[in-house]
PDB file of C-alpha atoms in Angstrom:
ATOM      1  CA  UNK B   1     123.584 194.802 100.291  1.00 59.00           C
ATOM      2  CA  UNK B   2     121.867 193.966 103.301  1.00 60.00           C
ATOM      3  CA  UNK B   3     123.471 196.569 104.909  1.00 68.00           C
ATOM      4  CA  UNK B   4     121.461 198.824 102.789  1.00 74.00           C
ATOM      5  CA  UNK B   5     118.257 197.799 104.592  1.00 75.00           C
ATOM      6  CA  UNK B   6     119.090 197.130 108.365  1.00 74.00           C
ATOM      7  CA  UNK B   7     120.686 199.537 110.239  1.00 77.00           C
ATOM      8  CA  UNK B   8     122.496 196.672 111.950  1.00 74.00           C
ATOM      9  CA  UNK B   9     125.788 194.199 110.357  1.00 75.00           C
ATOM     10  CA  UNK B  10     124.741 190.828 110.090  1.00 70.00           C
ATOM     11  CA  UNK B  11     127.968 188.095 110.494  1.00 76.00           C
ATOM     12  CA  UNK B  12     127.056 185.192 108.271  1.00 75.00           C
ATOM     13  CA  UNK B  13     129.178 182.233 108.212  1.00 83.00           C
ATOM     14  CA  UNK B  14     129.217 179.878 105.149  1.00 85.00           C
ATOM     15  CA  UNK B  15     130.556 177.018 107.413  1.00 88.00           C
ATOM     16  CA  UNK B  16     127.518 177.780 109.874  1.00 88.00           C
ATOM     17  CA  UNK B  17     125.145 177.806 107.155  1.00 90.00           C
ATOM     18  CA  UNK B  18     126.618 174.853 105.398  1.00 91.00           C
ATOM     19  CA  UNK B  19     126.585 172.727 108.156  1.00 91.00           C
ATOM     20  CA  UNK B  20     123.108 173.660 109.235  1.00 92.00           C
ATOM     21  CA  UNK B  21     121.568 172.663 106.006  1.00 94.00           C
ATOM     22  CA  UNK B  22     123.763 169.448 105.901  1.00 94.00           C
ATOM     23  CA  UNK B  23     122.293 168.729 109.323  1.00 93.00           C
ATOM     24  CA  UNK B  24     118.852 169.651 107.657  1.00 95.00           C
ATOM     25  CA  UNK B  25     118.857 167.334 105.371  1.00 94.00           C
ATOM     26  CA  UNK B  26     120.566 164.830 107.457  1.00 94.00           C
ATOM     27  CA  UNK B  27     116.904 165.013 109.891  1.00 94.00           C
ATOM     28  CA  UNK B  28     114.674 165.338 106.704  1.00 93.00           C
ATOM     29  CA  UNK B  29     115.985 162.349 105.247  1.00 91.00           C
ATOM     30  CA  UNK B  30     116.107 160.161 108.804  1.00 91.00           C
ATOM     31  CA  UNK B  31     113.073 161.596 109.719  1.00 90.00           C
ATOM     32  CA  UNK B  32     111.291 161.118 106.836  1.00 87.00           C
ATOM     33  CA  UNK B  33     107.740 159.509 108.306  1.00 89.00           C
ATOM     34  CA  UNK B  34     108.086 163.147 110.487  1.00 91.00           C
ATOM     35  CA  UNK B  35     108.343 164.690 107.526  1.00 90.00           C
ATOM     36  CA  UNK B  36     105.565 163.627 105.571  1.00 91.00           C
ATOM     37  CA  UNK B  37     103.311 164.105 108.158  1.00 93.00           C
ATOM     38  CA  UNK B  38     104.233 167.942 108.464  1.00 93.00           C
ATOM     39  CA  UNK B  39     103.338 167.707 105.149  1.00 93.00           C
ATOM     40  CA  UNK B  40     100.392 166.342 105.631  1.00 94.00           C
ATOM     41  CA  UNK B  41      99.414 168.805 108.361  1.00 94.00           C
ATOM     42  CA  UNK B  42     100.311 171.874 106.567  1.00 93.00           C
ATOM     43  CA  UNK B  43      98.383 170.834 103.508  1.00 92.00           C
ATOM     44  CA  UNK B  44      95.195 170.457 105.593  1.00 92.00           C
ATOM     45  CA  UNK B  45      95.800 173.709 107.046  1.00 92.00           C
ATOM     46  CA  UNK B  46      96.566 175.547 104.292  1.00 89.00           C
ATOM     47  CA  UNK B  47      93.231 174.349 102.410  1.00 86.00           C
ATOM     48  CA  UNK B  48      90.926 174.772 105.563  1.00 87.00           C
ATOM     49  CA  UNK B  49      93.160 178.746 106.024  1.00 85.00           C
ATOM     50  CA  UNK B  50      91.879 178.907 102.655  1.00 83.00           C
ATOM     51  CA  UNK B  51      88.219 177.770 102.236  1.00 81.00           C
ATOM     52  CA  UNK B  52      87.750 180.569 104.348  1.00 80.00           C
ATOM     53  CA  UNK B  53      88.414 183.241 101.924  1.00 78.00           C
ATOM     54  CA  UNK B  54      85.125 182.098 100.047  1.00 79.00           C
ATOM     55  CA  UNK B  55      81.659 183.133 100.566  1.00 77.00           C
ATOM     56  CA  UNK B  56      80.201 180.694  98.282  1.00 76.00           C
ATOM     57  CA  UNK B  57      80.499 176.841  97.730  1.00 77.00           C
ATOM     58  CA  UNK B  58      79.978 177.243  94.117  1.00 80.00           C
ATOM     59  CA  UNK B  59      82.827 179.970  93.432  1.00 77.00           C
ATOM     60  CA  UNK B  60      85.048 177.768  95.458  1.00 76.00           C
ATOM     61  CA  UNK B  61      84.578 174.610  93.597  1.00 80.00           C
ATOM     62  CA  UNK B  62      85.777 176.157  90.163  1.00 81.00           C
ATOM     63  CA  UNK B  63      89.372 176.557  91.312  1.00 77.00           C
ATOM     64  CA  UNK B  64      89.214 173.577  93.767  1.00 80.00           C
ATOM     65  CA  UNK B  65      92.101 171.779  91.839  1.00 83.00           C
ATOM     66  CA  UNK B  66      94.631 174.096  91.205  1.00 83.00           C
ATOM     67  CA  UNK B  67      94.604 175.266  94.471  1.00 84.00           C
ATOM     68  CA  UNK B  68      94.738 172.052  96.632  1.00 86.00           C
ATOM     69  CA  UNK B  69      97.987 171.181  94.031  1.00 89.00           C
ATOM     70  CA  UNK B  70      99.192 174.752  95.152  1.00 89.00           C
ATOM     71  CA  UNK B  71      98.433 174.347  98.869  1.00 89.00           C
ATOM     72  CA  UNK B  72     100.465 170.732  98.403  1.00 92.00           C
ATOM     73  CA  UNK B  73     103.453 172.480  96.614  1.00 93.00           C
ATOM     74  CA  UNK B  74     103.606 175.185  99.466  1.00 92.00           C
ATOM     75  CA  UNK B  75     103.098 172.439 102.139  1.00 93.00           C
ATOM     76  CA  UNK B  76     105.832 170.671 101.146  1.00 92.00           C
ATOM     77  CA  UNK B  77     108.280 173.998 100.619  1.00 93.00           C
ATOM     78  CA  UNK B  78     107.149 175.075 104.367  1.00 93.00           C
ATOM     79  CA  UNK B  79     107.922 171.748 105.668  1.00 91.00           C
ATOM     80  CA  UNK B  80     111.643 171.899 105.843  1.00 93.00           C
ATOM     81  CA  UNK B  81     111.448 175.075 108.388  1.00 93.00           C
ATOM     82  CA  UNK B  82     111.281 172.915 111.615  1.00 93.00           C
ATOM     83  CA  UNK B  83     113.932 171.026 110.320  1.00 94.00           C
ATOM     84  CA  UNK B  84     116.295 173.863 109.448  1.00 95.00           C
ATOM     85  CA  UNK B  85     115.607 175.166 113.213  1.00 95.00           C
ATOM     86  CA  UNK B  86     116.482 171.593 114.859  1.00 95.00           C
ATOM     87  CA  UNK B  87     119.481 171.187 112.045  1.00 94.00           C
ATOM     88  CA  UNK B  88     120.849 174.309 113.059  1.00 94.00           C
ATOM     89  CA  UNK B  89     120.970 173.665 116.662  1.00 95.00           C
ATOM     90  CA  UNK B  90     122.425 170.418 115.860  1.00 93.00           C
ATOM     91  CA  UNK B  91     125.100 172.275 113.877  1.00 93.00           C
ATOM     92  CA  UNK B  92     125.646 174.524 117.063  1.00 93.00           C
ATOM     93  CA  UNK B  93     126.104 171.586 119.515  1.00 94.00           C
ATOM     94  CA  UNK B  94     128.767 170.238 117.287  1.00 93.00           C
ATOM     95  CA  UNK B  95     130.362 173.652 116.934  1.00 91.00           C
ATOM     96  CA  UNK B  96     130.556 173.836 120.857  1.00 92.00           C
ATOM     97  CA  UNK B  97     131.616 170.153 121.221  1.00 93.00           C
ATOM     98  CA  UNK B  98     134.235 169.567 118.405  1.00 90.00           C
ATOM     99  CA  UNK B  99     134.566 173.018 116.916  1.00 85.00           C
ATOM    100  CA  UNK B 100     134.092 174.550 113.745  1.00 83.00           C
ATOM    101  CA  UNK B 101     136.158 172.408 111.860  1.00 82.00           C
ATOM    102  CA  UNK B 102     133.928 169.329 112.307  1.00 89.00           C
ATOM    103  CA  UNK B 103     130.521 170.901 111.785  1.00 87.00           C
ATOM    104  CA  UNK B 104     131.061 170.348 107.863  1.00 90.00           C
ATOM    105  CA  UNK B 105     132.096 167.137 108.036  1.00 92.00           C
ATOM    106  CA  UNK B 106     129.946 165.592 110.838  1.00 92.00           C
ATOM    107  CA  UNK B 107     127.235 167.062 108.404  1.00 91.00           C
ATOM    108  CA  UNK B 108     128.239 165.163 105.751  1.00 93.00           C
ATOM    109  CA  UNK B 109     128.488 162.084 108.132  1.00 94.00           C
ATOM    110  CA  UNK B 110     125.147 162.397 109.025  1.00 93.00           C
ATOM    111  CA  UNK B 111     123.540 162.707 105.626  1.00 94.00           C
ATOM    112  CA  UNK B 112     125.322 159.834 104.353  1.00 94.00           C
ATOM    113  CA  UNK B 113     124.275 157.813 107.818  1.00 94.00           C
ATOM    114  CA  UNK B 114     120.593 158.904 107.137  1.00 92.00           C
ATOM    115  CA  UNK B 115     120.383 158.288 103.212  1.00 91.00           C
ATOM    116  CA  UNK B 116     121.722 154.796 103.650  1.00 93.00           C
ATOM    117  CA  UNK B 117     119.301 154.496 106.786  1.00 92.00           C
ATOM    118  CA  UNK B 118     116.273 156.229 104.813  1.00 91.00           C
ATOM    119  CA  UNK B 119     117.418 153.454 101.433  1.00 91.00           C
ATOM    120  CA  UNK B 120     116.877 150.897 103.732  1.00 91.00           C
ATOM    121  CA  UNK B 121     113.322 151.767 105.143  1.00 89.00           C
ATOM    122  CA  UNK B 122     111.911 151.974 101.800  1.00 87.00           C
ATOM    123  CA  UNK B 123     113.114 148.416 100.978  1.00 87.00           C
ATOM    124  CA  UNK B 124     112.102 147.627 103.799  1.00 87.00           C
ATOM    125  CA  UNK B 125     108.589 148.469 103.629  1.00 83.00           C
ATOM    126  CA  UNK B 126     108.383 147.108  99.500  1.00 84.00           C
ATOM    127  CA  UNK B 127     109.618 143.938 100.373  1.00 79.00           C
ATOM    128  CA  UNK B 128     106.857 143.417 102.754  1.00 75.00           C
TER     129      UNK B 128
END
């Protein structure tokens, strides 16, 4: 199929992309004050990108709502990019180190390291 619309053969790996987006999640989850403040930051830009569309402050106040909740949703879809770029070369540098074979599991290995780490935090912070 996607040979159909480049004139060029694309080699996708599952292991490559399965260990990328374990490593993804892996940095999302340990990472998580990072992440909320990407979130954060896209949100603001995506509502000041978009109060510029509108000529007047009236027209723009009728939809104010829906689209801040909108600009929030795609904030928090676009956030994960940087960390499917840095879990991808963290999935590479284990591929060069240890090989292929342990690019799955040291995936895994890190998610589980960073969900009990990310568990923790929040306690953490409600038992203060």
């Amino acid at each position: 199929m996607l040979s159909d619309i480049f004139p060029f053969k694309f080699d996708i790996n599952a292991t490559t992309i399965a260990g990328a987006s374990l490593w993804s999640l892996a940095l999302y989850l340990g990472f998580s004050p990072v992440s909320e403040w990407v979130i954060d930051q896209l949100n603001r830009w995506f509502n000041f990108a978009e109060r510029s569309l509108y000529s007047s402050e009236t027209e723009f106040e009728k939809t104010r709502v829906a689209r801040e909740s909108q600009n929030a949703f795609y904030a928090s879809l676009f956030s994960i990019v940087p960390f499917l770029i840095v879990g991808s070369l963290c999935n590479y540098g284990v591929e060069i180190g240890l090989g292929k074979s342990w690019a799955i599991s040291m995936g895994i290995l890190a998610c589980m390291g960073c969900g009990v780490y990310e568990l923790g935090r929040r306690d953490g912070q409600s038992s203060r």
